[in-house]
Short mmCIF file of C-alpha atoms and ligand atoms in Angstrom, two decimals:
data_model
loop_
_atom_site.label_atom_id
_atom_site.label_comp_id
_atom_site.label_asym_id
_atom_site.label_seq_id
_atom_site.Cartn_x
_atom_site.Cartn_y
_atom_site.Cartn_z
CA UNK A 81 -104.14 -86.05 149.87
CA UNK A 82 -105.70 -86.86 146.55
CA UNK A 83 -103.57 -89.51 144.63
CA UNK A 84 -104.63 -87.53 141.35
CA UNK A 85 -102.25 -84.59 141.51
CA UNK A 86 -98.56 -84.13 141.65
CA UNK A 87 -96.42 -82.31 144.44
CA UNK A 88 -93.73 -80.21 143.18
CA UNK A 89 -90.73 -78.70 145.20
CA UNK A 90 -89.13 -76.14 144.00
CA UNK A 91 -85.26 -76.84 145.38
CA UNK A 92 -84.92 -72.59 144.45
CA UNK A 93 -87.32 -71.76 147.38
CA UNK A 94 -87.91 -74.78 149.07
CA UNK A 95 -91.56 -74.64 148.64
CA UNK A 96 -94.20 -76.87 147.58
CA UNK A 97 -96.93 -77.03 145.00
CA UNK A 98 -99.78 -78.94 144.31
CA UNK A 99 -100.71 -79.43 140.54
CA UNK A 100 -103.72 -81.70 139.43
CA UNK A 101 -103.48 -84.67 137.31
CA UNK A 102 -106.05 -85.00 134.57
CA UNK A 103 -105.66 -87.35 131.60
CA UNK A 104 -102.23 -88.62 132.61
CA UNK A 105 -101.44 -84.70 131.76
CA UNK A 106 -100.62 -81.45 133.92
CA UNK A 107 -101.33 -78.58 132.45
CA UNK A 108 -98.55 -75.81 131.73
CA UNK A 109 -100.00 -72.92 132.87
CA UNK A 110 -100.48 -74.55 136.32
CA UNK A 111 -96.69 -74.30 136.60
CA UNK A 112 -96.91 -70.52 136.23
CA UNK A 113 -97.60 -70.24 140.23
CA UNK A 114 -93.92 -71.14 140.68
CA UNK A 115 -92.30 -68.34 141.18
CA UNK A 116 -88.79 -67.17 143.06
CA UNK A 117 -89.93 -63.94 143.48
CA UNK A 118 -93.91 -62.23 142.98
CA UNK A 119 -91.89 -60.50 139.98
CA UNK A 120 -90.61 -63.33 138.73
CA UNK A 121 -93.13 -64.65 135.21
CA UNK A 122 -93.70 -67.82 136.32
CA UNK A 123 -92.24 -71.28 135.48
CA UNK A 124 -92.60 -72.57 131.96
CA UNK A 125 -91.94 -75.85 129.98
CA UNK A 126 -89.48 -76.04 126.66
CA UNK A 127 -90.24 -78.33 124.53
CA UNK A 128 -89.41 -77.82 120.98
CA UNK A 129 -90.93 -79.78 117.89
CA UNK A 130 -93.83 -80.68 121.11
CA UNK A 131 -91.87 -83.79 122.08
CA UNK A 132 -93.88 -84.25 125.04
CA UNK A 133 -96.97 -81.42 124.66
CA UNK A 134 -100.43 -81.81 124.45
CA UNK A 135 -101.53 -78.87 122.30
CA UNK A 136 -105.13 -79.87 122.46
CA UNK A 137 -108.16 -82.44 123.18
CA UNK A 138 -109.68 -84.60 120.83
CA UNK A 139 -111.97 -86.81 120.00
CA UNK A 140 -111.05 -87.77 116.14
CA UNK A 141 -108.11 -89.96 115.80
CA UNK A 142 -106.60 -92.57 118.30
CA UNK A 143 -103.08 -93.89 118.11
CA UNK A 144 -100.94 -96.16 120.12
CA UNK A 145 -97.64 -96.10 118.81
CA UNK A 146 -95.68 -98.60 120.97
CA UNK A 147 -98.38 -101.50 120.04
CA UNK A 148 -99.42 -99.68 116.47
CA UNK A 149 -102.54 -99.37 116.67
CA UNK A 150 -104.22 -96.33 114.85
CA UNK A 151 -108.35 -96.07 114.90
CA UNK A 152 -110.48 -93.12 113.40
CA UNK A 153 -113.37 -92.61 115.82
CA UNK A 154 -112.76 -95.61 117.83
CA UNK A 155 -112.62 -97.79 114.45
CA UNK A 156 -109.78 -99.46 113.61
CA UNK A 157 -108.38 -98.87 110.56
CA UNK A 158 -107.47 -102.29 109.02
CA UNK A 159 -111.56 -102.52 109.38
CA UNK A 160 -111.98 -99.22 107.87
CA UNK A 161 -109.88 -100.10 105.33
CA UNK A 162 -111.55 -103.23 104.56
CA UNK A 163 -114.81 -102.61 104.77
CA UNK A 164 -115.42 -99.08 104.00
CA UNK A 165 -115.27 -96.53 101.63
CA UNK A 166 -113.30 -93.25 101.60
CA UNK A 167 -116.36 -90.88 101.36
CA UNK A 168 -117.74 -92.91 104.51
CA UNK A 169 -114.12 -92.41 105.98
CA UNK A 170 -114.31 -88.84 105.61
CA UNK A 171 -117.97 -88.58 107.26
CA UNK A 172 -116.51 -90.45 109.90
CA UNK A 173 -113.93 -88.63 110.93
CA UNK A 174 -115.40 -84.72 110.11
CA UNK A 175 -118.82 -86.12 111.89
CA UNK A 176 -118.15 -88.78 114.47
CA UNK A 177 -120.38 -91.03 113.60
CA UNK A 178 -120.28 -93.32 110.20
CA UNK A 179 -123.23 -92.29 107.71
CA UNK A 180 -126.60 -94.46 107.56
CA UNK A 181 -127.85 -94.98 104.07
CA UNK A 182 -129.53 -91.63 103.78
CA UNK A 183 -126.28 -89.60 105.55
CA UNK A 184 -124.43 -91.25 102.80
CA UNK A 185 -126.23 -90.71 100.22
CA UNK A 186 -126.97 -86.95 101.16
CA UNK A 187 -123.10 -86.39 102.40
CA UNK A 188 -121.86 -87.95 98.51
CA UNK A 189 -124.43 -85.78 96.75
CA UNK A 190 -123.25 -82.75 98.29
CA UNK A 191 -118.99 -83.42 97.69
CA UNK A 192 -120.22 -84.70 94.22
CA UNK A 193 -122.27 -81.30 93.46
CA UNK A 194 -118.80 -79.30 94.37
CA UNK A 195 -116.25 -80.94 92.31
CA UNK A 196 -116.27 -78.12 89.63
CA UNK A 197 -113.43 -75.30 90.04
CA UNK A 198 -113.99 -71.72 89.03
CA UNK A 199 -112.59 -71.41 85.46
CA UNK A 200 -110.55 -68.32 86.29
CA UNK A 201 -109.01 -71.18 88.45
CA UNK A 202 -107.66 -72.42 85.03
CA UNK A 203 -105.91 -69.21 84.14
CA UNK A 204 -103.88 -69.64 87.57
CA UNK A 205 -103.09 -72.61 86.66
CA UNK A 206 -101.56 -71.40 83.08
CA UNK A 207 -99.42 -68.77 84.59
CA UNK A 208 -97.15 -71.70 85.92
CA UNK A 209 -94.50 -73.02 84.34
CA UNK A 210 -94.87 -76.37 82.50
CA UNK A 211 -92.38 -77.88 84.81
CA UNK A 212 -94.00 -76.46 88.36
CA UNK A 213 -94.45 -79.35 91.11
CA UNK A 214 -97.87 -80.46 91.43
CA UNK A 215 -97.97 -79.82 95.15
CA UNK A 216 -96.71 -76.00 94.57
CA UNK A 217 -99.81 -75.76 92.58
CA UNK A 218 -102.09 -77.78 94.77
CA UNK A 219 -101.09 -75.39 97.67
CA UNK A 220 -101.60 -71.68 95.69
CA UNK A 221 -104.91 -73.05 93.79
CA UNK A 222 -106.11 -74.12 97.65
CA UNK A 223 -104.65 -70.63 99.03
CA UNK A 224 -106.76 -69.03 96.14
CA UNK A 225 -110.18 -70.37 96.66
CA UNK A 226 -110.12 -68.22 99.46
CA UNK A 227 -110.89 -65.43 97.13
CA UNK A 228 -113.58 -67.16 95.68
CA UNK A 229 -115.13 -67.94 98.77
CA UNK A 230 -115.05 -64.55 100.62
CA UNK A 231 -118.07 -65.76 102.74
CA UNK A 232 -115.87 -68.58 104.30
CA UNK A 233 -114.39 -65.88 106.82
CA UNK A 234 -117.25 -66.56 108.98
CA UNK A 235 -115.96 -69.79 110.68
CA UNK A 236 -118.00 -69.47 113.93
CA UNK A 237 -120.93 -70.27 111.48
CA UNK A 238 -121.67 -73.95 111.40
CA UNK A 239 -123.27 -73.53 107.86
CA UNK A 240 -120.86 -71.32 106.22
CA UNK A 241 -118.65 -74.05 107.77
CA UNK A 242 -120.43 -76.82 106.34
CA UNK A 243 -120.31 -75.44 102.89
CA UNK A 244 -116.42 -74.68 102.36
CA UNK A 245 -116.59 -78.63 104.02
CA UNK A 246 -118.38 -79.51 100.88
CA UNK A 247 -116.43 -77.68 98.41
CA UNK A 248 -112.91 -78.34 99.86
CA UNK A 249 -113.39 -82.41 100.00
CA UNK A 250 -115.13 -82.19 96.62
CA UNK A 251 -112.54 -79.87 94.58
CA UNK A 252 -109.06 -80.57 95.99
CA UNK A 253 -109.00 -83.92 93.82
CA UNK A 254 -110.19 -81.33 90.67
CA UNK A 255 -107.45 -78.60 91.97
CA UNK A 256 -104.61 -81.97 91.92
CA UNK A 257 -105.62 -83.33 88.81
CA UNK A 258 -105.62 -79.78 86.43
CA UNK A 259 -101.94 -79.75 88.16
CA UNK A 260 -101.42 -83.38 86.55
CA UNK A 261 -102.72 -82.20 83.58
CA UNK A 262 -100.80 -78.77 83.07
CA UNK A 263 -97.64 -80.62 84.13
CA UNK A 264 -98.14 -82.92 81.46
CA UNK A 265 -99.90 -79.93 78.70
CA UNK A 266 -103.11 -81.74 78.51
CA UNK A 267 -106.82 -80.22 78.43
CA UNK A 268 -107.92 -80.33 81.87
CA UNK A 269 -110.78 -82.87 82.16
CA UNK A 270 -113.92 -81.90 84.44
CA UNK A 271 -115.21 -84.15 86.74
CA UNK A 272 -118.17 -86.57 85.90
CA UNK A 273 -121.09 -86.84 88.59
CA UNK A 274 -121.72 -90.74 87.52
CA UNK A 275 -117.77 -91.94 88.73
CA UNK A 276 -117.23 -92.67 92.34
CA UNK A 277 -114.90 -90.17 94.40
CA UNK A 278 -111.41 -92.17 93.08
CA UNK A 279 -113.29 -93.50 89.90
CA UNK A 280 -113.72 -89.33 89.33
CA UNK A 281 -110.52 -88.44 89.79
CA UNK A 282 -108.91 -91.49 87.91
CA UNK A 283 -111.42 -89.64 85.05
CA UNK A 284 -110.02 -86.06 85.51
CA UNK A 285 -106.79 -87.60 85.64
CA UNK A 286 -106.04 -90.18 82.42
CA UNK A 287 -109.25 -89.43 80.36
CA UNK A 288 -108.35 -88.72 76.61
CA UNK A 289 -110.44 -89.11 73.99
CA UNK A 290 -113.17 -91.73 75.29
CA UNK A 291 -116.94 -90.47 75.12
CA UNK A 292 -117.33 -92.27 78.57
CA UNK A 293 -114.42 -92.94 81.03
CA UNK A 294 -114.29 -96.18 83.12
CA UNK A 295 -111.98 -96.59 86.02
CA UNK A 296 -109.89 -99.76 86.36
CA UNK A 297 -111.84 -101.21 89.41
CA UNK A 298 -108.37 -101.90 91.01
CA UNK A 299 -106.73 -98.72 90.54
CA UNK A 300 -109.92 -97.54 91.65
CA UNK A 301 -109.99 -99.74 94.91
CA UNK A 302 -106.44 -99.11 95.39
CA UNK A 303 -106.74 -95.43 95.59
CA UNK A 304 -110.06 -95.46 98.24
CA UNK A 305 -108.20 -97.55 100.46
CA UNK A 306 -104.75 -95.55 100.07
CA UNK A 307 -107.21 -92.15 100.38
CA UNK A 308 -108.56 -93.93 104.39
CA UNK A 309 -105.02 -94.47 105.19
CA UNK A 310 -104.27 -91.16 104.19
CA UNK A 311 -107.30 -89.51 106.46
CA UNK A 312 -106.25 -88.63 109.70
CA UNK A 313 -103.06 -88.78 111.96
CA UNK A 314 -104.05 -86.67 114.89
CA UNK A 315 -101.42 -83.69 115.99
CA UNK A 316 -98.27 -84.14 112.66
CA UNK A 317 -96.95 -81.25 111.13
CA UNK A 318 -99.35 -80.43 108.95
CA UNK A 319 -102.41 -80.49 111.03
CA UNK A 320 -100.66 -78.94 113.53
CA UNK A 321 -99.99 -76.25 111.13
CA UNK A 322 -103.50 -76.34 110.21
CA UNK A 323 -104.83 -75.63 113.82
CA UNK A 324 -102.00 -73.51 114.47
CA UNK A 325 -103.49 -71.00 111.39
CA UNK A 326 -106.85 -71.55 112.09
CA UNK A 327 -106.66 -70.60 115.91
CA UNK A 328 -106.02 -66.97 114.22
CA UNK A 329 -109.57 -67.24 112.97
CA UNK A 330 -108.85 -67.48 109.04
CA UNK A 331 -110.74 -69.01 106.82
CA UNK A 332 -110.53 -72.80 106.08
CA UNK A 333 -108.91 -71.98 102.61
CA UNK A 334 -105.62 -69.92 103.61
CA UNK A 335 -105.58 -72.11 106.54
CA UNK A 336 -105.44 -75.46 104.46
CA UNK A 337 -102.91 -73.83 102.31
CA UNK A 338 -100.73 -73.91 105.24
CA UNK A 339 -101.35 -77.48 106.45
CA UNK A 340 -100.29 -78.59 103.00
CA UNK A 341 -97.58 -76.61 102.79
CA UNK A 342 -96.19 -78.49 105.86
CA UNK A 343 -97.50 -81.98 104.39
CA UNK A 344 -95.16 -80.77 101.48
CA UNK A 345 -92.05 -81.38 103.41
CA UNK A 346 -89.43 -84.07 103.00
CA UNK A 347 -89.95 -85.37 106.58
CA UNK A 348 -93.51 -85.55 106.12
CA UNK A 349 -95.77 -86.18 103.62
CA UNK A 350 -93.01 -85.80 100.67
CA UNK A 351 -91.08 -88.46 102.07
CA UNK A 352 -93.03 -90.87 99.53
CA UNK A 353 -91.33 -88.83 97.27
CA UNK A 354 -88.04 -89.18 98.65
CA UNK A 355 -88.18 -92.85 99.11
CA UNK A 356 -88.70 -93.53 95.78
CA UNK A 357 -85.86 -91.45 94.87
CA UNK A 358 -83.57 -93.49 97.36
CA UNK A 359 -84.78 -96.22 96.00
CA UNK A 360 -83.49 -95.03 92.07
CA UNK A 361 -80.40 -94.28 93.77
CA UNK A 362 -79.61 -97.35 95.12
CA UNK A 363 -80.55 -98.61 91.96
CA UNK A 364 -79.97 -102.57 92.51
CA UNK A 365 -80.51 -105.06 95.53
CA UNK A 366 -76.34 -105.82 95.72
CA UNK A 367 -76.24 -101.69 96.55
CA UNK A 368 -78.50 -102.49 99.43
CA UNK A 369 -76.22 -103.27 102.38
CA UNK A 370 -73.29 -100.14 101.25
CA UNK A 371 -76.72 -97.97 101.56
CA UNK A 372 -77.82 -99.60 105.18
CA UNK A 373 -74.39 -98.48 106.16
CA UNK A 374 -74.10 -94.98 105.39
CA UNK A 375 -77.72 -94.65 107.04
CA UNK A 376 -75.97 -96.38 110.19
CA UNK A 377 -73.25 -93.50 109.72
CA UNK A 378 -75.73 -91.30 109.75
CA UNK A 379 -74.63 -89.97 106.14
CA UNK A 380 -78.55 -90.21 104.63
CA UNK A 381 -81.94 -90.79 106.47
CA UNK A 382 -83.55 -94.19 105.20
CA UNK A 383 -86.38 -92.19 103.80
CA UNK A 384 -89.82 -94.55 104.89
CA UNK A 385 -88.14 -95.29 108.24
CA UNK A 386 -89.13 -94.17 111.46
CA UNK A 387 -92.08 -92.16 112.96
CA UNK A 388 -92.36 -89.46 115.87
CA UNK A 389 -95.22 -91.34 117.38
CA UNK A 390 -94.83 -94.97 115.78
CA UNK A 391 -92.36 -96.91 117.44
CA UNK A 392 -93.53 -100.23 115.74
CA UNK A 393 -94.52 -101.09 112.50
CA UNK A 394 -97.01 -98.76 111.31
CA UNK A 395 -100.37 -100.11 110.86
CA UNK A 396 -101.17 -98.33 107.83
CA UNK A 397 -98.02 -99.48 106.38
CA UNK A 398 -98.79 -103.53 106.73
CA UNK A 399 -102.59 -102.59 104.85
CA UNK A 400 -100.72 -100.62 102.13
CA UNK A 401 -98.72 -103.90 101.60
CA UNK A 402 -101.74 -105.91 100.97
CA UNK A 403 -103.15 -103.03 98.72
CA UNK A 404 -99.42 -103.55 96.98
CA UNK A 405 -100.18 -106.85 95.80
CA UNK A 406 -103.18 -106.54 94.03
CA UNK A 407 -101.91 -103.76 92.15
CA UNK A 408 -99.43 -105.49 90.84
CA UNK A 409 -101.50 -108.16 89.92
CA UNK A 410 -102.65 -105.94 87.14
CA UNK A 411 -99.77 -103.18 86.59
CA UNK A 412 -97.16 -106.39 87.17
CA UNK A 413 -94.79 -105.87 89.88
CA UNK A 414 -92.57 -102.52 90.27
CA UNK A 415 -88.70 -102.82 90.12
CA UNK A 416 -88.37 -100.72 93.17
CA UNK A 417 -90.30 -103.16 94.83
CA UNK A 418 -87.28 -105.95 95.00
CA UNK A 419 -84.97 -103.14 96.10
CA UNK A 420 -87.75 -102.13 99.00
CA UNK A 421 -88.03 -105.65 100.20
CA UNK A 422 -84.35 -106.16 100.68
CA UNK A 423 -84.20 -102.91 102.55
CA UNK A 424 -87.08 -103.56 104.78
CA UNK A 425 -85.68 -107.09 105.79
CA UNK A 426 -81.87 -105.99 106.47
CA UNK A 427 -83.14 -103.29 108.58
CA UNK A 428 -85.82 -104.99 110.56
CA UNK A 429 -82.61 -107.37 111.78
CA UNK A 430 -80.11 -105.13 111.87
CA UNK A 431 -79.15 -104.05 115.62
CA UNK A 432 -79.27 -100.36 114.47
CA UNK A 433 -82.62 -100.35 113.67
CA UNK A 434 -84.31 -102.30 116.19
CA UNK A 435 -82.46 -100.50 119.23
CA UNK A 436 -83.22 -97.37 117.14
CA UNK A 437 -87.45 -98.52 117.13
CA UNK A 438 -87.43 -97.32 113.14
CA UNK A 439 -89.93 -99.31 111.08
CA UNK A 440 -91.21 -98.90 107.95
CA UNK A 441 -93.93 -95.91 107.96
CA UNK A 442 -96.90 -95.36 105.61
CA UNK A 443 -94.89 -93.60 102.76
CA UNK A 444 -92.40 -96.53 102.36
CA UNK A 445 -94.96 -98.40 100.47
CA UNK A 446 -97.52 -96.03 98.95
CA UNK A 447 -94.65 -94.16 96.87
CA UNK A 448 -94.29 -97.82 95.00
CA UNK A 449 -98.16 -98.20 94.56
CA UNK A 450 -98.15 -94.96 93.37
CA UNK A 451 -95.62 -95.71 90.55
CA UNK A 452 -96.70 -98.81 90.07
CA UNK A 453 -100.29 -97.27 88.74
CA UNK A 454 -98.50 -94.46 86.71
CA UNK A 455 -98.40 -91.35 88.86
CA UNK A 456 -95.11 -89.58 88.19
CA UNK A 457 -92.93 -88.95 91.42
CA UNK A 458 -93.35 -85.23 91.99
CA UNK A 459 -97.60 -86.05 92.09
CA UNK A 460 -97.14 -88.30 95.44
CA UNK A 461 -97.18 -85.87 98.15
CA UNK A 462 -100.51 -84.62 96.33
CA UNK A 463 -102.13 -88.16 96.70
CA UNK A 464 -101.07 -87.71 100.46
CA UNK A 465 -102.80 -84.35 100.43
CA UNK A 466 -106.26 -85.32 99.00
CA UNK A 467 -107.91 -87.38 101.68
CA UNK A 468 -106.05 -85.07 104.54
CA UNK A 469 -108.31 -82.92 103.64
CA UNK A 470 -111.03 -84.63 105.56
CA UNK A 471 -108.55 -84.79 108.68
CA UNK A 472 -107.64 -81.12 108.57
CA UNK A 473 -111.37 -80.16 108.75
CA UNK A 474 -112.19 -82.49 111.14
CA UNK A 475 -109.44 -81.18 113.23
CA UNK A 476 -110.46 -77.16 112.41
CA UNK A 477 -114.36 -77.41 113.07
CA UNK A 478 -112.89 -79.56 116.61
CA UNK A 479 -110.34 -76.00 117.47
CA UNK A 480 -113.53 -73.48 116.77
CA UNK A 481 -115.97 -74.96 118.51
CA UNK A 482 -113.30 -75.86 121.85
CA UNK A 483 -113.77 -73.49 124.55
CA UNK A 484 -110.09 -73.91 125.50
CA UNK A 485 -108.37 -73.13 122.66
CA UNK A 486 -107.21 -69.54 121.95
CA UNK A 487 -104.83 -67.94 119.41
CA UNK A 488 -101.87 -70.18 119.46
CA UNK A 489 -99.14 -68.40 120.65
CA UNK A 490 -96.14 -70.28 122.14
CA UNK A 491 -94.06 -68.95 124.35
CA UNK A 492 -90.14 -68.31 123.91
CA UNK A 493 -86.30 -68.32 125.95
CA UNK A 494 -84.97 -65.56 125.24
CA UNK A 495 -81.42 -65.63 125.20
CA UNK A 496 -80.03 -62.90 123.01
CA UNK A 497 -78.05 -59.42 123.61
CA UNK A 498 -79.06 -57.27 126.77
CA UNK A 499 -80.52 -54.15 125.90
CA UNK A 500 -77.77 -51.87 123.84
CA UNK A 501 -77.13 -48.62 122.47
CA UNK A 502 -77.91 -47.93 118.68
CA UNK A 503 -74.50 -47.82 116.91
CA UNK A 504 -73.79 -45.63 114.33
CA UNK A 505 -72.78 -46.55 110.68
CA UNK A 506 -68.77 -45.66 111.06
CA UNK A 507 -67.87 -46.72 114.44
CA UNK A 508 -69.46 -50.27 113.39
CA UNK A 509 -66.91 -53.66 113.07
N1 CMC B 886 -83.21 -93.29 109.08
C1 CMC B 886 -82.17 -93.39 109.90
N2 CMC B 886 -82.15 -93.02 111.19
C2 CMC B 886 -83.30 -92.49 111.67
C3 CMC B 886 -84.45 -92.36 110.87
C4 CMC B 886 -84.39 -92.78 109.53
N3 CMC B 886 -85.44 -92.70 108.73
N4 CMC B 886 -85.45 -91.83 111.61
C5 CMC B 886 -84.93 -91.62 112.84
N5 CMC B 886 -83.65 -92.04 112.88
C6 CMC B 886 -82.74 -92.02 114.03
C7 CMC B 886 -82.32 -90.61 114.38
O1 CMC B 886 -81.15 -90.27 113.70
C8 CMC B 886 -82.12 -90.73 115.86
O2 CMC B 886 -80.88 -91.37 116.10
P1 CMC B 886 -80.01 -91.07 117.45
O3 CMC B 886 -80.93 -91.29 118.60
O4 CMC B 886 -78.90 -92.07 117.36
O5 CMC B 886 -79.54 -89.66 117.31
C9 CMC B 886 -83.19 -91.71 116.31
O6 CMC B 886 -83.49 -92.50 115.14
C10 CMC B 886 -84.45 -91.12 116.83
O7 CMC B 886 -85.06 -90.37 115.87
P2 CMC B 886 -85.99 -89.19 116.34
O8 CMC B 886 -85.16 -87.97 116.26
O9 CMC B 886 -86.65 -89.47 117.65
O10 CMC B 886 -87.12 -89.19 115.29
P3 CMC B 886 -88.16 -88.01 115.14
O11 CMC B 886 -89.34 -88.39 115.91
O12 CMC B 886 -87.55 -86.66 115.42
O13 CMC B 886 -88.41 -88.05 113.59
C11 CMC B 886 -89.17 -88.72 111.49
C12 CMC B 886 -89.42 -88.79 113.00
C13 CMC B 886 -90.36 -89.36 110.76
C14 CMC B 886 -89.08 -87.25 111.03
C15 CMC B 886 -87.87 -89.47 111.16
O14 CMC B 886 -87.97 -90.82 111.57
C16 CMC B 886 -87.47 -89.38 109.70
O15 CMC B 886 -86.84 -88.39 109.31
N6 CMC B 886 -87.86 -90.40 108.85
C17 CMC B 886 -87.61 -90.32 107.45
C18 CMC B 886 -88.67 -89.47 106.77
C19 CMC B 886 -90.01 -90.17 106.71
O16 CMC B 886 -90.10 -91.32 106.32
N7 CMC B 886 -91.08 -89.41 107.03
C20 CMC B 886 -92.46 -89.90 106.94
C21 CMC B 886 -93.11 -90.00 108.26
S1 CMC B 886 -94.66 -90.90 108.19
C22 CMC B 886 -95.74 -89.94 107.27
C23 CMC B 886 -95.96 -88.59 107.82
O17 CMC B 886 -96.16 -88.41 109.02
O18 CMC B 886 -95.94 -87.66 107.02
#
């Protein structure tokens, strides 16, 4: 018998079934064959929230969560991180391969030539209110460019594909900084072709009355490296979301919309959000033990704790650490930070914690960085949704072009009422 499959008995019937083993995976449908009766639909699997599903196969983004390891492409990301920059990132993961000089140089002409919005994208911007979260209006201005881009329906393509590539990479950090602006009733500022891809956005972010805007080569550094962090994280919520929507065939726009809609969450990418609003709460290092309990009562989540797939510390979070310090080298160091330390070293002793596997994730850092440079609380999931945007293309062209991917549909249990008469109005309870 080949050592590569597993035998299943079914203890209803007593018989047997052979299923193959491929990738340390069976697949689902193979369990259909087990039936009670020839009637009978066919065994499934139920598995909520995909504890234990593999929804698809890719090549993109490897993780290991038990040892923390994440690479993009095979590369690991401290070296990423290091070494490269975040356009290269992005190349990397939509493409496979990193850029040579010329891919590079073709790849950041191309996002640099998109940058500019349609100004009727201006006017949607004015009809919120001054008070609107940023990522509300990151999500709808994404959503709209769909109507811009009617073209972009044609995702089997691979040009038409390429292009709304181009324009979504290049514009999302316009789209996130005329939200900054409007939040803050500034004149948006449009992007300027000389600035690197953060030096740009720093620009159509803080630029007031300056002929010529110059980054801060920090904040600027900063940024790039929090933007590769940020890339790609294989199947989350919002990339699920993103393949989910796409598998329908939609274009990239209204399917984006969608991914950062889920990225917009409190348990996902708005939990850098969140911990910096724990973090106000608790207010003072003495308040940080009373806190550690009522997490250990399970009375609040400690926000920055904990990952579905990362059962050690989280790679990304140790680099953002680094990044941390030389940031505050030149924005001097962030109040929260004193409060974040004290929480990160009671709970990486505490027994709670450590039988629990919860370290600190990518957001329980970047929310201080974030502050530390100036970015107002409500703008942080934004910053999160940015680079994604190279990791939820990646992921899209990957669902088109695989020949085993269909509509996602999932199946269901149903468990509700038997079928039942129609009861009228006045003989209802
Ligand atoms: N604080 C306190 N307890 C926690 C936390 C936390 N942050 N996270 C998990 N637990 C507990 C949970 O209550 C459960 O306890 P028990 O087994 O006693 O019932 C146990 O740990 C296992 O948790 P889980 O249900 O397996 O975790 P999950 O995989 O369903 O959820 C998570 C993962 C990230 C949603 C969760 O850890 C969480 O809510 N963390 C806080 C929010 C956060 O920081 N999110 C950012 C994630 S990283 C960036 C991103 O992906 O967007």
């Amino acid at each position: 018998m080949p050592s590569n499959t597993l035998t299943i008995t079914d203890n209803r019937t007593g018989k047997s079934y052979e299923v193959p083993v491929e990738n340390e995976t069976i697949r689902a449908q193979d369990l259909r064959q087990i039936k009670v009766n020839p009637q009978d639909f066919g065994l499934m699997t139920y598995d909520p929230a995909f504890m234990n599903t593999a929804s698809c196969k890719s090549t993109i983004t490897y993780i290991d969560g038990d040892a923390g390891i994440l690479r993009y492409r095979g590369y690991p990301i401290d070296q990423l991180a290091e070494k490269a920059t975040y356009l290269e990132v992005a190349y990397l993961v939509l493409y496979g391969e990193l850029p040579n000089k010329a891919q590079l140089a073709d790849w950041t002409y191309n996002v640099t030539h998109h940058t500019f919005l349609h100004e009727s994208t201006k006017h949607l911007m004015e009809a919120f209110r001054y008070d609107a979260h940023p990522m509300s209006m990151f999500i709808s201005v994404v959503a709209a460019l769909s109507s811009f881009y009617p073209e972009a329906k044609q995702v089997k393509d691979p040009d038409v594909r390429q292009k709304q590539i181009y324009r979504l990479i290049a514009k999302v950090p316009t789209i996130a900084a005329f939200s900054y602006r409007h939040t803050r009733g500034l004149p948006y500022v449009y992007p300027d072709n000389d600035l690197s891809y953060p030096g740009n956005f720093l620009n159509m972010l803080d630029k007031m009355t300056q002929a010529k805007y110059e980054p801060d080569p920090v904040k600027e550094h900063a940024l790039d490296v929090l933007f590769i962090l940020h890339a790609d994280h294989e199947q989350n919520c919002g990339t699920n979301a993103m393949r989910a929507i796409g598998s329908s065939m939609v274009d990239p726009y209204s399917a984006m919309a969608g991914a950062a809609a889920a990225l917009y969450g409190p348990l996902h990418g708005g939990a850098n959000e969140e911990v910096l609003k724990m973090l106000t709460e608790i207010g003072h290092v003495k308040n940080v033990p009373a806190f550690i309990d009522r997490v250990k009562k399970k009375e609040k989540l400690l926000m920055g704790f904990g990952h579905r797939v990362y059962k050690n510390y989280d790679p990304r979070a140790k680099i953002i650490k680094k990044t941390a310090d030389e940031v505050f080298k030149v924005t001097g160091v962030n109040p929260m930070l004193e409060i974040a330390l004290e929480l990160e070293r009671i709970a990486l002793q505490d027994d709670y914690f450590v039988s629990h596997k919860l370290y600190p994730n990518v957001d329980f850092y970047s929310g201080i960085i974030y502050q530390a440079m100036g970015f107002p609380v409500e703008f942080f999931p934004v910053l999160f949704a940015i680079p994604r945007t190279s990791g939820w293309l990646a992921q899209w062209v990957e669902l088109v072009n695989d020949p085993d991917q269909k509509i996602a549909r999932p199946r269901q249990i149903y468990l509700g009422a038997d079928q039942r008469d129609f009861v009228p109005m006045d003989q209802r309870k």
